[in-house]
PDB file of C-alpha atoms in Angstrom:
ATOM      1  CA  MET I   5    -163.826-134.999  33.011  1.00 65.00           C
ATOM      2  CA  THR I   6    -162.283-137.878  30.812  1.00 68.00           C
ATOM      3  CA  ASP I   7    -163.592-141.438  30.856  1.00 77.00           C
ATOM      4  CA  ILE I   8    -160.074-143.102  31.170  1.00 72.00           C
ATOM      5  CA  SER I   9    -161.761-146.751  31.148  1.00 74.00           C
ATOM      6  CA  ALA I  10    -161.044-146.886  27.424  1.00 77.00           C
ATOM      7  CA  GLY I  11    -158.052-149.100  26.770  1.00 87.00           C
ATOM      8  CA  ALA I  12    -158.519-150.723  30.324  1.00 92.00           C
ATOM      9  CA  SER I  13    -158.788-154.448  30.828  1.00 94.00           C
ATOM     10  CA  ILE I  14    -159.932-157.026  33.481  1.00 95.00           C
ATOM     11  CA  VAL I  15    -156.504-158.807  34.760  1.00 95.00           C
ATOM     12  CA  MET I  16    -158.274-160.960  37.616  1.00 95.00           C
ATOM     13  CA  ALA I  17    -161.699-162.013  38.530  1.00 96.00           C
ATOM     14  CA  SER I  18    -162.578-164.203  41.548  1.00 95.00           C
ATOM     15  CA  CYS I  19    -165.309-165.896  39.508  1.00 93.00           C
ATOM     16  CA  ALA I  20    -166.355-166.383  35.873  1.00 88.00           C
ATOM     17  CA  ASP I  21    -169.471-167.414  34.079  1.00 89.00           C
ATOM     18  CA  GLU I  22    -168.764-168.432  30.310  1.00 91.00           C
ATOM     19  CA  ARG I  23    -172.123-166.562  29.667  1.00 93.00           C
ATOM     20  CA  HIS I  24    -171.089-163.426  31.592  1.00 93.00           C
ATOM     21  CA  LEU I  25    -167.261-162.975  31.247  1.00 93.00           C
ATOM     22  CA  PRO I  26    -165.362-160.494  33.672  1.00 95.00           C
ATOM     23  CA  GLU I  27    -164.274-158.276  30.575  1.00 95.00           C
ATOM     24  CA  ASP I  28    -168.244-157.873  30.047  1.00 94.00           C
ATOM     25  CA  ALA I  29    -168.144-155.420  33.181  1.00 94.00           C
ATOM     26  CA  LEU I  30    -166.255-152.949  30.765  1.00 93.00           C
ATOM     27  CA  ASP I  31    -168.891-152.953  27.829  1.00 89.00           C
ATOM     28  CA  PRO I  32    -170.379-149.715  27.754  1.00 82.00           C
ATOM     29  CA  SER I  33    -173.432-151.341  26.564  1.00 82.00           C
ATOM     30  CA  GLU I  34    -174.706-152.625  29.872  1.00 77.00           C
ATOM     31  CA  GLN I  35    -176.406-155.501  27.745  1.00 86.00           C
ATOM     32  CA  LYS I  36    -173.153-157.740  28.695  1.00 93.00           C
ATOM     33  CA  TYR I  37    -172.118-157.920  32.480  1.00 95.00           C
ATOM     34  CA  TRP I  38    -170.101-160.013  34.892  1.00 96.00           C
ATOM     35  CA  VAL I  39    -172.007-161.962  37.353  1.00 95.00           C
ATOM     36  CA  THR I  40    -170.867-163.261  40.626  1.00 93.00           C
ATOM     37  CA  ASP I  41    -170.991-166.749  41.508  1.00 90.00           C
ATOM     38  CA  GLY I  42    -172.824-166.344  44.846  1.00 85.00           C
ATOM     39  CA  CYS I  43    -169.892-166.764  46.872  1.00 93.00           C
ATOM     40  CA  TYR I  44    -168.747-163.191  48.518  1.00 96.00           C
ATOM     41  CA  PRO I  45    -166.710-161.420  48.469  1.00 97.00           C
ATOM     42  CA  ALA I  46    -166.084-161.400  44.691  1.00 97.00           C
ATOM     43  CA  GLU I  47    -163.458-159.430  43.156  1.00 96.00           C
ATOM     44  CA  LEU I  48    -162.778-157.887  39.768  1.00 96.00           C
ATOM     45  CA  VAL I  49    -159.199-156.139  39.179  1.00 96.00           C
ATOM     46  CA  ILE I  50    -159.097-153.487  36.147  1.00 96.00           C
ATOM     47  CA  LYS I  51    -155.798-152.431  34.801  1.00 96.00           C
ATOM     48  CA  LEU I  52    -156.057-149.129  33.330  1.00 95.00           C
ATOM     49  CA  ALA I  53    -154.289-148.175  30.081  1.00 94.00           C
ATOM     50  CA  ARG I  54    -151.569-145.992  31.965  1.00 94.00           C
ATOM     51  CA  PRO I  55    -151.221-144.751  35.587  1.00 94.00           C
ATOM     52  CA  SER I  56    -153.737-142.257  35.913  1.00 95.00           C
ATOM     53  CA  LYS I  57    -155.592-139.622  38.415  1.00 96.00           C
ATOM     54  CA  VAL I  58    -158.977-140.922  39.277  1.00 96.00           C
ATOM     55  CA  SER I  59    -161.608-138.608  40.448  1.00 96.00           C
ATOM     56  CA  LYS I  60    -164.742-140.326  39.913  1.00 96.00           C
ATOM     57  CA  LEU I  61    -166.035-143.975  39.425  1.00 96.00           C
ATOM     58  CA  ARG I  62    -169.440-145.068  37.894  1.00 96.00           C
ATOM     59  CA  THR I  63    -170.901-148.311  38.153  1.00 96.00           C
ATOM     60  CA  SER I  64    -174.170-149.889  37.052  1.00 96.00           C
ATOM     61  CA  THR I  65    -174.813-153.140  38.943  1.00 96.00           C
ATOM     62  CA  ARG I  66    -177.984-155.295  40.275  1.00 96.00           C
ATOM     63  CA  GLY I  67    -178.121-157.083  43.486  1.00 96.00           C
ATOM     64  CA  VAL I  68    -175.133-155.705  45.081  1.00 97.00           C
ATOM     65  CA  ARG I  69    -175.588-154.866  48.694  1.00 97.00           C
ATOM     66  CA  LYS I  70    -172.077-153.817  49.450  1.00 98.00           C
ATOM     67  CA  PHE I  71    -169.203-152.921  47.371  1.00 97.00           C
ATOM     68  CA  SER I  72    -165.535-151.305  47.904  1.00 98.00           C
ATOM     69  CA  LEU I  73    -162.996-149.784  45.760  1.00 98.00           C
ATOM     70  CA  HIS I  74    -159.550-150.446  46.121  1.00 97.00           C
ATOM     71  CA  VAL I  75    -156.507-148.847  44.027  1.00 97.00           C
ATOM     72  CA  CYS I  76    -152.859-149.638  43.343  1.00 96.00           C
ATOM     73  CA  ALA I  77    -150.250-147.302  41.628  1.00 92.00           C
ATOM     74  CA  ASP I  78    -147.480-150.121  41.332  1.00 89.00           C
ATOM     75  CA  GLU I  79    -146.638-151.649  37.833  1.00 84.00           C
ATOM     76  CA  ARG I  80    -146.527-155.070  38.782  1.00 77.00           C
ATOM     77  CA  LEU I  81    -149.000-156.401  41.295  1.00 71.00           C
ATOM     78  CA  ASP I  82    -146.776-159.568  41.443  1.00 68.00           C
ATOM     79  CA  ALA I  83    -143.733-157.893  42.590  1.00 66.00           C
ATOM     80  CA  GLY I  84    -145.158-156.724  46.013  1.00 68.00           C
ATOM     81  CA  GLY I  85    -148.111-154.122  44.828  1.00 75.00           C
ATOM     82  CA  GLU I  86    -150.402-153.254  47.472  1.00 91.00           C
ATOM     83  CA  PHE I  87    -153.972-152.324  46.859  1.00 95.00           C
ATOM     84  CA  LYS I  88    -155.121-149.416  49.216  1.00 96.00           C
ATOM     85  CA  PRO I  89    -158.776-148.930  50.240  1.00 97.00           C
ATOM     86  CA  VAL I  90    -160.659-145.745  48.632  1.00 97.00           C
ATOM     87  CA  PHE I  91    -164.314-146.275  49.812  1.00 97.00           C
ATOM     88  CA  GLU I  92    -167.011-148.804  50.766  1.00 97.00           C
ATOM     89  CA  VAL I  93    -170.644-148.006  50.111  1.00 97.00           C
ATOM     90  CA  GLU I  94    -173.888-150.207  50.997  1.00 97.00           C
ATOM     91  CA  LEU I  95    -176.361-150.029  48.024  1.00 97.00           C
ATOM     92  CA  ALA I  96    -180.287-149.815  48.460  1.00 96.00           C
ATOM     93  CA  ASP I  97    -182.006-153.058  47.990  1.00 94.00           C
ATOM     94  CA  LYS I  98    -184.072-152.755  44.411  1.00 93.00           C
ATOM     95  CA  PRO I  99    -186.140-155.091  42.110  1.00 91.00           C
ATOM     96  CA  ALA I 100    -183.957-157.719  40.448  1.00 80.00           C
ATOM     97  CA  ASP I 101    -184.463-155.718  37.095  1.00 84.00           C
ATOM     98  CA  ALA I 102    -183.590-152.254  38.326  1.00 92.00           C
ATOM     99  CA  ALA I 103    -180.190-150.874  37.799  1.00 94.00           C
ATOM    100  CA  GLN I 104    -178.116-149.562  40.813  1.00 97.00           C
ATOM    101  CA  VAL I 105    -176.539-146.510  39.104  1.00 96.00           C
ATOM    102  CA  GLU I 106    -173.901-144.877  41.506  1.00 95.00           C
ATOM    103  CA  SER I 107    -171.409-142.032  40.873  1.00 97.00           C
ATOM    104  CA  HIS I 108    -168.763-141.659  43.518  1.00 96.00           C
ATOM    105  CA  LYS I 109    -166.170-138.594  43.584  1.00 97.00           C
ATOM    106  CA  VAL I 110    -162.654-140.052  44.584  1.00 96.00           C
ATOM    107  CA  SER I 111    -159.365-138.154  45.025  1.00 96.00           C
ATOM    108  CA  VAL I 112    -156.976-140.814  43.839  1.00 97.00           C
ATOM    109  CA  LYS I 113    -153.622-139.026  42.655  1.00 96.00           C
ATOM    110  CA  ARG I 114    -152.309-142.148  40.841  1.00 95.00           C
ATOM    111  CA  ALA I 115    -153.838-145.605  39.990  1.00 95.00           C
ATOM    112  CA  LEU I 116    -152.978-148.395  37.574  1.00 95.00           C
ATOM    113  CA  PHE I 117    -155.078-150.910  38.933  1.00 96.00           C
ATOM    114  CA  LEU I 118    -158.677-150.738  40.684  1.00 97.00           C
ATOM    115  CA  LYS I 119    -160.009-153.635  42.490  1.00 97.00           C
ATOM    116  CA  ILE I 120    -163.756-153.476  42.596  1.00 97.00           C
ATOM    117  CA  ARG I 121    -164.811-156.018  45.485  1.00 97.00           C
ATOM    118  CA  VAL I 122    -168.569-156.841  45.818  1.00 97.00           C
ATOM    119  CA  GLU I 123    -168.714-157.779  49.646  1.00 98.00           C
ATOM    120  CA  SER I 124    -172.036-158.866  49.630  1.00 97.00           C
ATOM    121  CA  GLY I 125    -175.482-159.050  47.521  1.00 96.00           C
ATOM    122  CA  TRP I 126    -178.968-158.765  48.526  1.00 95.00           C
ATOM    123  CA  GLY I 127    -179.265-162.434  47.108  1.00 92.00           C
ATOM    124  CA  ASP I 128    -177.187-165.139  46.072  1.00 91.00           C
ATOM    125  CA  PHE I 129    -176.011-163.634  42.653  1.00 92.00           C
ATOM    126  CA  SER I 130    -175.314-160.060  41.842  1.00 95.00           C
ATOM    127  CA  SER I 131    -173.999-158.324  38.637  1.00 95.00           C
ATOM    128  CA  VAL I 132    -171.681-155.728  37.446  1.00 96.00           C
ATOM    129  CA  HIS I 133    -172.964-154.269  34.093  1.00 95.00           C
ATOM    130  CA  ALA I 134    -170.856-151.227  33.853  1.00 94.00           C
ATOM    131  CA  VAL I 135    -167.689-149.767  35.249  1.00 94.00           C
ATOM    132  CA  SER I 136    -166.422-146.170  34.084  1.00 93.00           C
ATOM    133  CA  VAL I 137    -163.452-144.464  35.739  1.00 94.00           C
ATOM    134  CA  PHE I 138    -162.828-140.831  35.249  1.00 95.00           C
TER     135      PHE I 138
END
């Protein structure tokens, strides 16, 4: 299984903190991360380097209660591209310093954009430490 996150970029985020930029969610080190601003839902839109088949999503988060994945195959979002829901999941509550590492098998034939939507958190703030797409 090939990690297709390489070459991906963040094209939209519903919130940003100058110390924890949206782009930090794609940093594989997990030392950098994107943090929500306390208003839910919070969204992160990732553009893959090329349209791709997606079979698995791996995330490392903290404080996330519920998140969902949506995909769009259209080349241009501003020309009527539409996101389609793939899944929604509720994560277990863990101590603030414990990572919520999740792997989800999916069957997406073609995607160019992925929307990670943090629907709710276990507290006021939550963070996305890493996103890998296979």
